[in-house]
Coordinates of C-alpha atoms in Angstrom, one line a residue:
Chain K
X8 CA 9.0 -17.9 23.6
X9 CA 8.5 -21.6 24.4
X10 CA 11.9 -23.0 23.7
X11 CA 15.4 -21.3 24.0
X12 CA 17.4 -20.5 20.7
X13 CA 20.3 -22.6 21.7
X14 CA 18.8 -26.1 21.3
X15 CA 20.9 -29.2 21.6
X16 CA 22.6 -30.4 18.5
X17 CA 20.2 -32.1 16.1
X18 CA 19.8 -35.8 16.4
X19 CA 21.4 -37.5 13.6
X20 CA 19.1 -36.7 10.8
X21 CA 19.9 -39.6 8.5
X22 CA 19.4 -42.1 11.4
X23 CA 16.1 -40.5 12.2
X24 CA 15.0 -40.4 8.5
X25 CA 15.8 -44.1 8.3
X26 CA 13.5 -44.8 11.3
X27 CA 10.7 -42.7 9.9
X28 CA 10.9 -44.2 6.5
X29 CA 11.3 -47.7 7.9
X30 CA 14.3 -48.5 5.7
X31 CA 17.8 -49.8 6.6
X32 CA 19.7 -47.4 4.1
X33 CA 18.5 -43.9 3.2
X34 CA 18.5 -44.0 -0.7
X35 CA 17.0 -41.6 -3.3
X36 CA 14.4 -44.4 -4.2
X37 CA 13.2 -44.5 -0.4
X38 CA 12.9 -40.8 -0.2
X39 CA 11.2 -40.7 -3.6
X40 CA 8.6 -43.3 -2.6
X41 CA 8.0 -41.7 0.8
X42 CA 7.6 -38.1 -0.6
X43 CA 5.4 -39.1 -3.5
X44 CA 3.2 -41.2 -1.2
X45 CA 2.1 -37.9 0.4
X46 CA -1.4 -36.9 -0.7
X47 CA -1.6 -34.5 -3.6
X48 CA -2.8 -30.9 -3.0
X49 CA -6.2 -30.0 -4.5
X50 CA -5.1 -26.8 -6.2
X51 CA -8.7 -25.4 -6.5
X52 CA -9.6 -26.4 -3.0
X53 CA -6.5 -25.0 -1.5
X54 CA -6.8 -21.6 -3.2
X55 CA -10.5 -21.4 -2.4
X56 CA -9.7 -22.1 1.3
X57 CA -7.0 -19.5 1.3
X58 CA -9.3 -16.9 -0.3
X59 CA -12.0 -17.8 2.1
X60 CA -9.6 -17.3 5.2
X61 CA -8.7 -13.9 3.5
X62 CA -12.1 -12.6 3.9
X63 CA -12.4 -12.6 7.7
X64 CA -13.1 -9.2 9.2
X65 CA -10.5 -8.4 11.9
X66 CA -11.5 -5.1 13.8
X67 CA -10.8 -3.0 16.8
X68 CA -9.1 -4.7 19.7
X69 CA -8.4 -7.9 17.7
X70 CA -6.8 -5.9 15.0
X71 CA -4.6 -4.0 17.5
X72 CA -3.6 -7.3 19.0
X73 CA -2.9 -8.7 15.4
X74 CA -0.9 -5.7 14.4
X75 CA 1.3 -5.9 17.4
X76 CA 1.8 -9.7 17.0
X77 CA 2.7 -9.2 13.3
X78 CA 5.3 -6.6 14.1
X79 CA 6.9 -8.9 16.7
X80 CA 7.0 -11.6 14.0
X81 CA 8.9 -9.6 11.3
X82 CA 12.4 -10.5 10.2
X83 CA 13.3 -7.0 9.0
X84 CA 15.2 -7.7 5.9
X85 CA 17.7 -6.0 3.7
X86 CA 19.3 -8.2 1.0
X87 CA 20.6 -5.9 -1.7
X88 CA 23.9 -5.8 -3.4
X89 CA 24.1 -2.2 -2.5
X90 CA 23.8 -2.8 1.2
X91 CA 26.3 -0.9 3.4
X92 CA 27.2 -1.1 7.0
X93 CA 25.4 2.2 7.5
X94 CA 22.2 0.9 5.9
X95 CA 22.3 -2.2 8.1
X96 CA 22.9 -0.1 11.2
X97 CA 20.0 2.1 10.2
X98 CA 17.8 -1.0 9.9
X99 CA 19.0 -2.2 13.3
X100 CA 18.2 1.3 14.8
X101 CA 14.6 0.9 13.3
X102 CA 14.3 -2.6 14.8
X103 CA 15.1 -1.3 18.3
X104 CA 12.9 1.8 17.9
X105 CA 10.3 0.9 15.3
X106 CA 8.1 3.9 16.0
X107 CA 9.7 6.7 18.0
X108 CA 6.4 8.4 18.3
X109 CA 4.8 5.4 20.1
X110 CA 7.4 3.9 22.4
X111 CA 5.2 0.9 23.2
X112 CA 5.5 -0.5 19.7
X113 CA 7.0 -4.1 19.9
X114 CA 10.3 -4.8 18.2
X115 CA 10.5 -7.1 15.3
X116 CA 11.9 -10.6 15.9
X117 CA 15.0 -10.3 13.9
X118 CA 17.1 -8.5 11.4
X119 CA 17.9 -10.4 8.3
X120 CA 21.1 -9.6 6.4
X121 CA 23.8 -11.2 4.2
X122 CA 26.6 -12.9 6.0
X123 CA 29.2 -10.3 5.7
X124 CA 26.9 -7.8 7.6
X125 CA 26.2 -10.1 10.6
X126 CA 28.9 -8.7 12.7
X127 CA 27.7 -5.1 12.0
X128 CA 24.1 -6.1 12.8
X129 CA 25.1 -8.0 16.0
X130 CA 27.0 -5.0 17.2
X131 CA 24.3 -2.6 16.4
X132 CA 21.5 -4.6 18.1
X133 CA 23.5 -5.3 21.2
X134 CA 21.4 -6.6 24.1
X135 CA 18.0 -5.5 22.6
X136 CA 16.8 -9.0 22.2
X137 CA 16.4 -8.6 18.4
X138 CA 18.0 -11.6 16.8
X139 CA 20.3 -11.6 13.8
X140 CA 19.4 -13.9 11.0
X141 CA 21.9 -14.4 8.2
X142 CA 21.2 -15.8 4.6
X143 CA 23.8 -18.4 3.6
X144 CA 24.6 -21.1 1.1
X145 CA 25.1 -18.9 -2.0
X146 CA 21.8 -17.1 -1.5
X147 CA 19.7 -16.6 -3.6
X148 CA 20.4 -19.1 -6.4
X149 CA 22.1 -21.7 -4.3
X150 CA 24.4 -22.4 -7.2
X151 CA 27.7 -23.2 -5.5
X152 CA 29.7 -26.2 -4.6
X153 CA 29.0 -27.7 -1.1
X154 CA 32.3 -26.7 0.6
X155 CA 31.4 -23.1 -0.4
X156 CA 28.0 -23.3 1.0
X157 CA 29.2 -24.8 4.3
X158 CA 32.0 -22.2 4.6
X159 CA 29.4 -19.5 4.0
X160 CA 27.2 -20.9 6.8
X161 CA 30.1 -21.4 9.3
X162 CA 31.3 -17.8 8.7
X163 CA 27.8 -16.4 9.5
X164 CA 27.4 -18.6 12.6
X165 CA 30.8 -17.7 13.8
X166 CA 30.1 -14.0 13.3
X167 CA 27.2 -14.4 15.7
X168 CA 24.2 -15.2 13.6
X169 CA 21.3 -16.5 15.7
X170 CA 19.5 -17.8 12.8
X171 CA 20.6 -19.1 9.2
X172 CA 18.4 -18.9 6.2
X173 CA 19.6 -21.5 3.6
X174 CA 18.3 -22.1 0.1
X175 CA 17.7 -25.7 -1.3
X176 CA 19.2 -26.7 -4.6
X177 CA 16.0 -26.4 -6.6
X178 CA 17.6 -27.9 -9.7
X179 CA 18.3 -31.1 -7.8
X180 CA 14.8 -31.1 -6.2
X181 CA 13.1 -30.6 -9.5
X182 CA 15.2 -33.4 -11.2
X183 CA 14.1 -35.8 -8.4
X184 CA 17.5 -35.9 -6.7
X185 CA 15.9 -35.7 -3.2
X186 CA 18.8 -37.4 -1.5
X187 CA 21.2 -34.6 -2.6
X188 CA 18.8 -32.0 -1.2
X189 CA 18.4 -34.0 2.1
X190 CA 22.2 -34.2 2.6
X191 CA 22.7 -30.6 1.9
X192 CA 20.2 -29.6 4.5
X193 CA 21.5 -32.0 7.0
X194 CA 25.1 -30.9 6.5
X195 CA 24.2 -27.2 6.7
X196 CA 22.3 -28.0 9.9
X197 CA 25.5 -29.5 11.3
X198 CA 27.4 -26.4 10.2
X199 CA 25.0 -24.5 12.3
X200 CA 26.4 -25.9 15.6
X201 CA 28.5 -23.4 17.4
X202 CA 31.8 -24.1 19.2
X203 CA 30.0 -24.2 22.6
X204 CA 27.6 -26.9 21.2
X205 CA 24.6 -24.6 20.9
X206 CA 23.0 -24.2 17.5
X207 CA 21.8 -21.4 15.2
X208 CA 18.3 -22.1 14.2
X209 CA 18.0 -23.2 10.5
X210 CA 15.5 -21.8 8.1
X211 CA 15.1 -23.7 4.9
X212 CA 14.1 -21.6 1.9
X213 CA 12.2 -23.7 -0.7
X214 CA 11.7 -20.9 -3.2
X215 CA 8.3 -21.9 -4.0
X216 CA 8.1 -19.6 -7.0
X217 CA 10.4 -22.1 -8.7
X218 CA 8.7 -25.2 -7.5
X219 CA 5.8 -24.8 -9.8
X220 CA 3.2 -27.1 -8.1
X221 CA 1.7 -27.2 -4.6
X222 CA 2.5 -31.0 -4.6
X223 CA 6.2 -30.0 -5.0
X224 CA 5.8 -27.4 -2.2
X225 CA 4.4 -30.1 0.1
X226 CA 7.2 -32.5 -0.8
X227 CA 9.9 -30.0 -0.3
X228 CA 8.4 -29.0 3.1
X229 CA 8.4 -32.6 4.3
X230 CA 11.9 -33.2 3.0
X231 CA 13.2 -30.0 4.7
X232 CA 11.7 -31.1 8.0
X233 CA 13.0 -34.6 7.6
X234 CA 16.5 -33.3 7.0
X235 CA 16.4 -31.2 10.3
X236 CA 15.3 -27.7 9.3
X237 CA 13.9 -25.7 12.2
X238 CA 11.9 -23.4 9.9
X239 CA 10.5 -23.8 6.5
X240 CA 10.5 -20.5 4.5
X241 CA 8.7 -19.9 1.3
X242 CA 11.0 -17.7 -0.8
X243 CA 14.1 -15.6 -1.2
X244 CA 12.2 -12.5 -2.2
X245 CA 14.2 -12.5 -5.4
X246 CA 11.7 -14.6 -7.4
X247 CA 8.0 -13.7 -8.2
X248 CA 5.5 -15.1 -7.1
X249 CA 7.0 -15.2 -3.6
X250 CA 4.9 -15.8 -0.4
X251 CA 1.3 -16.4 -1.5
X252 CA -1.3 -17.3 1.0
X253 CA -2.1 -20.8 -0.6
X254 CA 1.6 -21.8 -0.5
X255 CA 1.9 -20.8 3.1
X256 CA -1.3 -22.8 3.8
X257 CA 0.3 -25.9 2.3
X258 CA 3.4 -25.3 4.4
X259 CA 1.3 -24.8 7.6
X260 CA -0.5 -28.1 6.9
X261 CA 2.9 -29.7 6.6
X262 CA 4.2 -28.5 10.0
X263 CA 0.9 -29.4 11.7
X264 CA 1.1 -32.9 10.3
X265 CA 4.8 -33.2 11.1
X266 CA 4.0 -32.4 14.7
X267 CA 1.3 -35.2 14.8
X268 CA 3.9 -37.7 13.3
X269 CA 7.0 -36.7 15.4
X270 CA 5.8 -34.5 18.3
X271 CA 8.2 -31.7 17.0
X272 CA 7.3 -28.2 16.1
X273 CA 8.8 -26.5 13.0
X274 CA 8.4 -22.9 12.2
X275 CA 7.0 -21.3 9.1
X276 CA 8.3 -18.1 7.4
X277 CA 6.6 -16.6 4.5
X278 CA 8.8 -14.0 2.8
X279 CA 8.6 -11.6 0.0
X280 CA 5.5 -9.7 -1.4
X281 CA 3.8 -9.2 2.0
X282 CA 3.5 -5.5 2.2
X283 CA 0.2 -4.4 3.9
X284 CA -1.3 -4.9 7.3
X285 CA -4.3 -6.4 5.6
X286 CA -2.1 -9.1 4.1
X287 CA -0.3 -9.8 7.4
X288 CA -3.6 -10.3 9.2
X289 CA -4.7 -12.7 6.5
X290 CA -1.7 -14.8 7.2
X291 CA -2.3 -14.6 11.0
X292 CA -5.7 -15.9 10.5
X293 CA -4.4 -18.7 8.3
X294 CA -1.8 -19.7 10.9
X295 CA -4.5 -20.0 13.6
X296 CA -7.0 -21.9 11.5
X297 CA -4.5 -24.3 9.8
X298 CA -1.7 -24.9 12.1
X299 CA -3.2 -23.8 15.4
X300 CA -2.6 -20.9 17.9
X301 CA 0.6 -22.6 19.1
X302 CA 2.3 -21.1 16.0
X303 CA 1.0 -17.7 16.8
X304 CA 4.3 -16.9 18.4
X305 CA 7.4 -15.1 17.0
X306 CA 9.4 -18.3 17.8
X307 CA 7.3 -20.4 15.4
X308 CA 6.1 -17.9 12.7
X309 CA 7.9 -15.0 11.0
X310 CA 7.3 -12.7 8.2
X311 CA 10.2 -12.0 5.9
X312 CA 9.6 -8.4 5.0
X313 CA 10.9 -4.9 4.8
X314 CA 8.1 -2.5 3.8
X315 CA 5.5 -4.4 5.9
X316 CA 6.8 -2.8 9.1
X317 CA 6.0 0.7 8.0
X318 CA 2.5 -0.2 6.9
X319 CA 1.8 -1.9 10.2
X320 CA 3.2 1.2 12.0
X321 CA 0.9 3.4 10.0
X322 CA -2.1 1.2 11.0
X323 CA -0.9 1.4 14.6
X324 CA -0.7 5.2 14.5
X325 CA -4.2 5.4 12.8
X326 CA -5.6 3.4 15.8
X327 CA -3.8 5.5 18.4
X328 CA -4.6 9.0 17.1
X329 CA -7.9 8.3 15.5
X330 CA -6.8 9.8 12.1
X331 CA -5.1 8.4 9.1
X332 CA -1.4 8.8 9.2
X333 CA 1.1 9.2 6.4
X334 CA 4.5 8.4 5.1
X335 CA 5.9 11.7 6.8
X336 CA 5.4 10.0 10.2
X337 CA 7.4 6.7 9.6
X338 CA 11.1 6.4 9.0
X339 CA 12.0 6.1 5.3
X340 CA 14.1 3.0 4.9
X341 CA 13.7 2.6 1.2
X342 CA 17.0 1.8 -0.5
X343 CA 18.6 5.0 -1.5
X344 CA 21.4 5.6 -3.9
X345 CA 22.3 9.0 -2.6
Chain W
X15 CA -32.9 12.7 -18.2
X16 CA -35.3 11.8 -20.8
X17 CA -38.5 10.0 -19.8
X18 CA -39.2 6.6 -21.2
X19 CA -38.4 6.9 -24.9
X20 CA -40.2 5.2 -27.6
X21 CA -38.1 3.0 -29.8
X22 CA -38.9 2.9 -33.4
X23 CA -42.1 1.1 -33.8
X24 CA -41.8 -1.7 -31.2
X25 CA -43.5 -0.2 -28.2
X26 CA -41.9 1.0 -25.0
X27 CA -38.3 0.7 -24.2
X28 CA -37.0 -0.1 -20.7
X29 CA -35.1 2.9 -18.9
X30 CA -31.4 2.4 -18.5
X31 CA -31.1 3.5 -14.9
X32 CA -27.6 4.5 -14.3
X33 CA -25.5 3.5 -11.1
X34 CA -22.3 5.5 -11.2
X35 CA -19.1 4.8 -9.3
X36 CA -16.2 6.6 -7.8
X37 CA -13.1 7.8 -9.6
X38 CA -9.9 6.8 -7.8
X39 CA -6.4 6.4 -9.2
X40 CA -7.6 6.5 -12.9
X41 CA -10.1 3.6 -12.2
X42 CA -13.9 3.6 -11.5
X43 CA -14.3 1.4 -8.4
X44 CA -17.4 0.9 -6.3
X45 CA -17.5 2.3 -2.9
X46 CA -15.7 0.0 -0.5
X47 CA -18.8 0.2 1.6
X48 CA -21.0 -1.0 -1.2
X49 CA -23.4 1.8 -0.7
X50 CA -25.1 4.1 -3.2
X51 CA -27.6 6.9 -2.9
X52 CA -30.3 8.3 -5.2
X53 CA -29.6 11.5 -7.0
X54 CA -32.8 13.5 -7.8
X55 CA -33.4 16.8 -9.6
X56 CA -34.8 20.0 -8.1
X57 CA -38.4 18.6 -8.1
X58 CA -37.4 15.3 -6.5
X59 CA -37.4 13.1 -9.8
X60 CA -34.9 10.3 -10.0
X61 CA -31.8 11.0 -12.0
X62 CA -29.3 8.3 -11.3
X63 CA -27.7 6.3 -8.5
X64 CA -24.3 7.6 -7.2
X65 CA -21.8 5.7 -5.1
X66 CA -21.8 6.7 -1.5
X67 CA -18.2 7.0 -0.7
X68 CA -16.8 6.2 2.8
X69 CA -13.8 7.3 4.8
X70 CA -11.9 4.2 3.4
X71 CA -12.5 5.3 -0.1
X72 CA -11.1 8.7 0.9
X73 CA -8.1 6.9 2.3
X74 CA -7.5 5.0 -0.9
X75 CA -8.0 8.2 -2.9
X76 CA -5.2 9.9 -0.8
X77 CA -2.9 6.9 -1.4
X78 CA -3.6 7.2 -5.1
X79 CA -3.0 11.0 -5.1
X80 CA 0.2 10.6 -3.1
X81 CA 1.4 8.1 -5.6
X82 CA 0.6 10.3 -8.6
X83 CA 2.2 13.4 -7.0
X84 CA 5.8 12.9 -7.9
X85 CA 5.1 12.4 -11.6
X86 CA 2.5 15.2 -11.9
X87 CA 4.7 17.7 -10.0
X88 CA 7.7 16.7 -11.9
X89 CA 6.2 17.1 -15.3
X90 CA 7.1 20.3 -17.0
X91 CA 4.7 23.2 -16.5
X92 CA 4.3 23.3 -20.3
X93 CA 3.3 19.7 -20.4
X94 CA 0.8 20.1 -17.5
X95 CA -0.7 22.9 -19.6
X96 CA -1.2 20.8 -22.6
X97 CA -2.7 17.9 -20.5
X98 CA -5.2 20.3 -18.9
X99 CA -6.1 22.0 -22.3
X100 CA -6.8 18.5 -23.5
X101 CA -9.4 18.1 -20.7
X102 CA -11.2 21.1 -22.0
X103 CA -11.3 19.6 -25.5
X104 CA -13.0 16.4 -24.1
X105 CA -15.4 18.5 -22.1
X106 CA -16.3 20.4 -25.2
X107 CA -17.1 17.0 -26.9
X108 CA -19.5 16.1 -24.1
X109 CA -21.1 19.7 -24.0
X110 CA -24.6 18.5 -24.4
X111 CA -24.4 15.9 -21.7
X112 CA -23.0 18.5 -19.3
X113 CA -25.8 21.0 -20.3
X114 CA -28.4 18.3 -19.5
X115 CA -26.9 17.5 -16.2
X116 CA -26.5 21.1 -15.2
X117 CA -30.0 21.7 -16.1
X118 CA -31.4 18.8 -14.1
X119 CA -29.0 19.3 -11.1
X120 CA -29.3 22.9 -10.7
X121 CA -32.8 23.5 -12.2
X122 CA -31.8 26.3 -14.5
X123 CA -33.2 26.9 -18.0
X124 CA -31.3 25.4 -21.0
X125 CA -29.9 28.8 -22.2
X126 CA -28.5 29.4 -18.7
X127 CA -27.1 25.9 -18.5
X128 CA -25.3 26.5 -21.9
X129 CA -23.7 29.6 -20.5
X130 CA -22.6 27.8 -17.4
X131 CA -21.0 24.9 -19.3
X132 CA -19.2 27.4 -21.7
X133 CA -17.9 29.3 -18.7
X134 CA -16.7 26.1 -17.1
X135 CA -14.8 25.0 -20.2
X136 CA -13.3 28.5 -20.6
X137 CA -12.4 28.5 -16.9
X138 CA -10.5 25.2 -17.4
X139 CA -8.6 26.8 -20.4
X140 CA -7.8 29.8 -18.3
X141 CA -6.1 27.8 -15.6
X142 CA -4.4 25.5 -18.2
X143 CA -2.8 28.6 -19.5
X144 CA -1.4 29.6 -16.1
X145 CA 0.7 26.4 -15.6
X146 CA 3.8 27.7 -17.3
X147 CA 3.4 31.3 -16.2
X148 CA 3.1 31.0 -12.5
X149 CA 6.8 30.9 -11.9
X150 CA 7.3 34.3 -13.7
X151 CA 4.6 36.1 -11.8
X152 CA 5.0 34.4 -8.3
X153 CA 8.7 33.7 -8.4
X154 CA 11.6 36.1 -8.7
X155 CA 15.1 37.1 -8.2
X156 CA 15.5 38.6 -4.7
X157 CA 18.0 41.4 -3.9
X158 CA 20.1 40.2 -1.0
X159 CA 23.1 41.7 0.9
X160 CA 25.7 39.4 -0.3
X161 CA 27.4 38.0 -3.4
X162 CA 24.5 35.6 -4.2
X163 CA 21.8 35.1 -6.7
X164 CA 18.8 34.5 -4.6
X165 CA 16.0 32.9 -6.5
X166 CA 12.4 32.0 -5.4
X167 CA 10.2 29.7 -7.3
X168 CA 6.7 28.4 -6.4
X169 CA 6.3 24.7 -6.0
X170 CA 3.1 22.5 -5.4
X171 CA 2.5 21.7 -1.7
X172 CA 1.3 18.0 -2.2
X173 CA -2.1 16.3 -1.8
X174 CA -5.0 18.7 -1.7
X175 CA -8.4 17.8 -0.3
X176 CA -11.1 19.7 -2.0
X177 CA -14.7 20.0 -0.8
X178 CA -16.4 21.0 -4.1
X179 CA -19.2 23.7 -3.9
X180 CA -22.6 22.3 -3.0
X181 CA -24.6 24.5 -5.3
X182 CA -22.5 25.3 -8.5
X183 CA -22.0 21.7 -9.6
X184 CA -19.9 22.2 -12.7
X185 CA -18.6 25.8 -12.9
X186 CA -17.9 25.8 -9.1
X187 CA -16.2 22.5 -9.3
X188 CA -13.9 23.5 -12.2
X189 CA -13.2 26.8 -10.4
X190 CA -11.8 25.0 -7.2
X191 CA -10.3 22.0 -8.9
X192 CA -8.3 23.4 -11.8
X193 CA -6.3 26.0 -9.7
X194 CA -5.3 23.1 -7.4
X195 CA -3.9 20.9 -10.0
X196 CA -2.4 23.4 -12.5
X197 CA 0.5 24.0 -10.3
X198 CA 1.3 20.3 -9.8
X199 CA -0.7 19.3 -6.8
X200 CA -2.8 16.2 -6.8
X201 CA -6.4 16.3 -5.6
X202 CA -9.1 14.4 -3.7
X203 CA -12.4 16.0 -4.5
X204 CA -15.5 15.4 -2.4
X205 CA -18.3 16.3 -4.9
X206 CA -21.4 18.3 -4.3
X207 CA -23.5 15.9 -2.2
X208 CA -26.9 16.6 -3.9
X209 CA -25.7 17.4 -7.3
X210 CA -22.8 15.0 -8.2
X211 CA -23.8 14.2 -11.9
X212 CA -21.6 16.9 -13.6
X213 CA -18.7 15.8 -11.4
X214 CA -19.2 12.2 -12.4
X215 CA -19.2 13.1 -16.0
X216 CA -16.1 15.2 -15.5
X217 CA -14.4 12.1 -14.2
X218 CA -15.4 10.3 -17.4
X219 CA -13.9 13.2 -19.4
X220 CA -10.7 13.0 -17.2
X221 CA -10.5 9.3 -17.7
X222 CA -10.5 9.7 -21.5
X223 CA -8.0 12.6 -21.5
X224 CA -4.3 12.6 -20.7
X225 CA -4.5 13.3 -17.0
X226 CA -2.5 10.5 -15.3
X227 CA -4.5 8.4 -13.0
X228 CA -4.4 9.5 -9.3
X229 CA -3.9 13.2 -10.2
X230 CA -7.7 13.9 -9.7
X231 CA -9.8 11.5 -7.6
X232 CA -13.5 12.3 -7.2
X233 CA -15.6 10.8 -4.5
X234 CA -19.3 11.1 -4.3
X235 CA -21.3 10.8 -1.1
X236 CA -22.2 12.6 2.2
X237 CA -19.9 15.6 2.7
X238 CA -20.4 15.6 6.4
X239 CA -19.4 11.9 6.7
X240 CA -16.1 12.0 4.8
X241 CA -14.8 15.5 5.1
X242 CA -13.7 15.0 8.7
X243 CA -11.4 12.1 7.7
X244 CA -9.8 14.2 5.0
X245 CA -9.4 17.2 7.3
X246 CA -7.6 14.9 9.8
X247 CA -5.6 12.9 7.5
X248 CA -1.8 13.3 8.1
X249 CA -1.0 12.7 4.5
X250 CA -3.1 15.5 3.1
X251 CA -1.1 18.8 2.9
X252 CA -4.0 21.2 2.3
X253 CA -7.7 21.4 2.3
X254 CA -10.2 23.7 0.4
X255 CA -13.3 24.1 2.6
X256 CA -15.3 25.9 0.0
X257 CA -17.9 23.3 -0.2
X258 CA -18.4 23.2 3.6
X259 CA -20.8 26.3 3.0
X260 CA -24.3 24.7 2.8
X261 CA -23.0 21.2 3.5
X262 CA -25.6 19.5 5.7
X263 CA -24.5 18.7 9.3
X264 CA -21.1 20.1 9.0
X265 CA -19.3 23.0 10.7
X266 CA -16.3 24.1 8.8
X267 CA -14.7 25.4 11.9
X268 CA -14.3 21.8 13.2
X269 CA -12.6 20.8 9.9
X270 CA -10.1 23.7 10.2
X271 CA -9.4 22.6 13.8
X272 CA -8.7 19.0 12.6
X273 CA -6.6 20.4 9.8
X274 CA -4.5 22.2 12.2
X275 CA -3.1 19.0 13.7
X276 CA -0.6 18.5 10.9
X277 CA -0.5 22.2 9.8
X278 CA -2.5 21.8 6.6
X279 CA -3.0 24.9 4.5
X280 CA -6.7 25.8 4.7
X281 CA -8.9 27.8 2.4
X282 CA -12.0 28.9 4.3
X283 CA -15.4 29.2 2.7
X284 CA -16.5 32.9 2.0
X285 CA -18.4 34.5 4.8
X286 CA -18.5 33.7 8.6
X287 CA -19.5 30.6 10.5
X288 CA -22.9 29.3 9.7
X289 CA -23.5 32.2 7.2
X290 CA -20.7 30.9 4.9
X291 CA -21.8 31.2 1.3
X292 CA -20.5 30.1 -2.0
X293 CA -18.8 32.9 -4.1
X294 CA -20.2 34.1 -7.3
X295 CA -18.4 31.8 -9.7
X296 CA -19.2 33.7 -12.9
X297 CA -16.8 36.4 -11.9
X298 CA -13.4 36.6 -13.6
X299 CA -11.0 34.6 -11.6
X300 CA -7.5 35.6 -10.3
X301 CA -4.6 33.9 -8.8
X302 CA -6.1 33.7 -5.4
X303 CA -7.2 30.0 -5.6
X304 CA -3.7 29.0 -6.9
X305 CA -1.4 30.6 -4.4
X306 CA -2.7 29.0 -1.2
X307 CA -1.6 25.6 -2.5
X308 CA 2.0 26.5 -3.3
X309 CA 5.2 26.5 -1.4
X310 CA 8.1 28.8 -2.2
X311 CA 11.4 27.3 -2.8
X312 CA 14.3 29.7 -2.4
X313 CA 17.7 28.9 -3.8
X314 CA 21.0 30.9 -2.9
X315 CA 23.7 30.5 -5.5
X316 CA 27.1 32.3 -5.2
X317 CA 27.8 34.9 -7.9
X318 CA 31.0 34.3 -9.8
X319 CA 33.6 37.2 -10.1

């Protein structure tokens, strides 16, 4: 971990945006001309590059290292209407002991739940070091009035959430109302400040499945970073397509270029649809090649996933025992209605 | 296979040399390894290229078989019987192809090959008929010392790895495969290493019948290379080692040892150690190849007054 979670309150996002954009008043027109001046994404080139990075062969010790790293980057997620306190406690138990047969298995970075489950998760995780992330701001649609979104965020923060996953207003973004999106993110970022002055880290979900083009993904990424997001996250997991490799590649380019511009690092979290170890390793290759090895750290890169953990554990067991393992040897955390 | 055929009046025709693929999850993928090997007849003449499956193909096949298990085991026994009978119908339609391939693979005369194919189809029908009769024969109402109905019923054990016989490429294959799946298990079959063609044609018959994808998966290749991975696989519930007899470079005792790791049910080949032999497949079968792949579920139900 290169920086502590409890960072100082964010600098005034609007003032910094004015500086970066070189304007005296932050207007929608100023944001539009800045975001639309970003170079367009070559769709064919981007997808070919992602496909090329997906063909790397990762074997033996490198694979073992990658699997452990990927496990430590997981935000173990349950975001179902049918979630119960018992299910959340079960997930937390799994986060603390991911594979009881191999106690050296690393723990995932965080458990990600709805706001009303934060206290339960916090209590179950105790001093394990696993963080609690909470979705907020009328997740997953984001269709609520601002006071509701802010109250949602404050509730989660005061219940003890270490991280907040917010959704942007895609309707406003797609209709070109960038200033509204900017303000919402900045206000939610302020709502992440705790009473003692420390802050919960803010992940901004762009829901790339609804943004249609890679150009929009790039603009949404820059807008989120400009407004003070600590992480940019692809998807809620409720919309398909979710976290594809090309979309994540565009976002990794954005955080790399943002660091060149401002000197600040922003994290990236692909979420939804990443189910196999093979997929996870492809993402790690892409992180290393596009953003750089500084991002190969659970503090700066996360996987939003639930079933991925079991597949990584199966691969880990396969490497440890020298035989293929099976579903009977990992805990079953699939949603059960019984 | 026929030698270069003359097409009508226009000189020689170029041979269509076949390169077959695997049968996994209802699809025909190439081997993950990209390898294939030449299949020759008893005199060393080229017959076709077959995919040389790898341990990762076996792994994919187990995943497919596991995925298909719930649906196949959950189907009614009557429905399974109909589906399996349909396979026999499709095999009957491909009879001449089977006869050619059995002749070429096993080096037998045409009349003998005809007999073998007929027996193989009849064997399939025989096992298809057993699907909805197993429970009556193998289950029952147990007398117990208490006011309970105590009922035992056979249930499939899960994913079964099958090493198909090396010599009897069709009748032997049907005789080990059909008893495994008729009770609701799903199967991953390593076909005869040197005589895989009838098994490949069977996979084409399966793909055009009603058997759900993943219930039967056929992998061609080197038995000694792939079998140990199936024997040690923790998600395989049972293994039939019949085809380990006569398999090159393979000791079936080692496979049984690996299978013990997760308490797989093991069917040994006939005979002892290196002298293991294939059984005589032409003999009338019994239930002895069905019962090793069954679990018994027993239910206690209080009697009313």
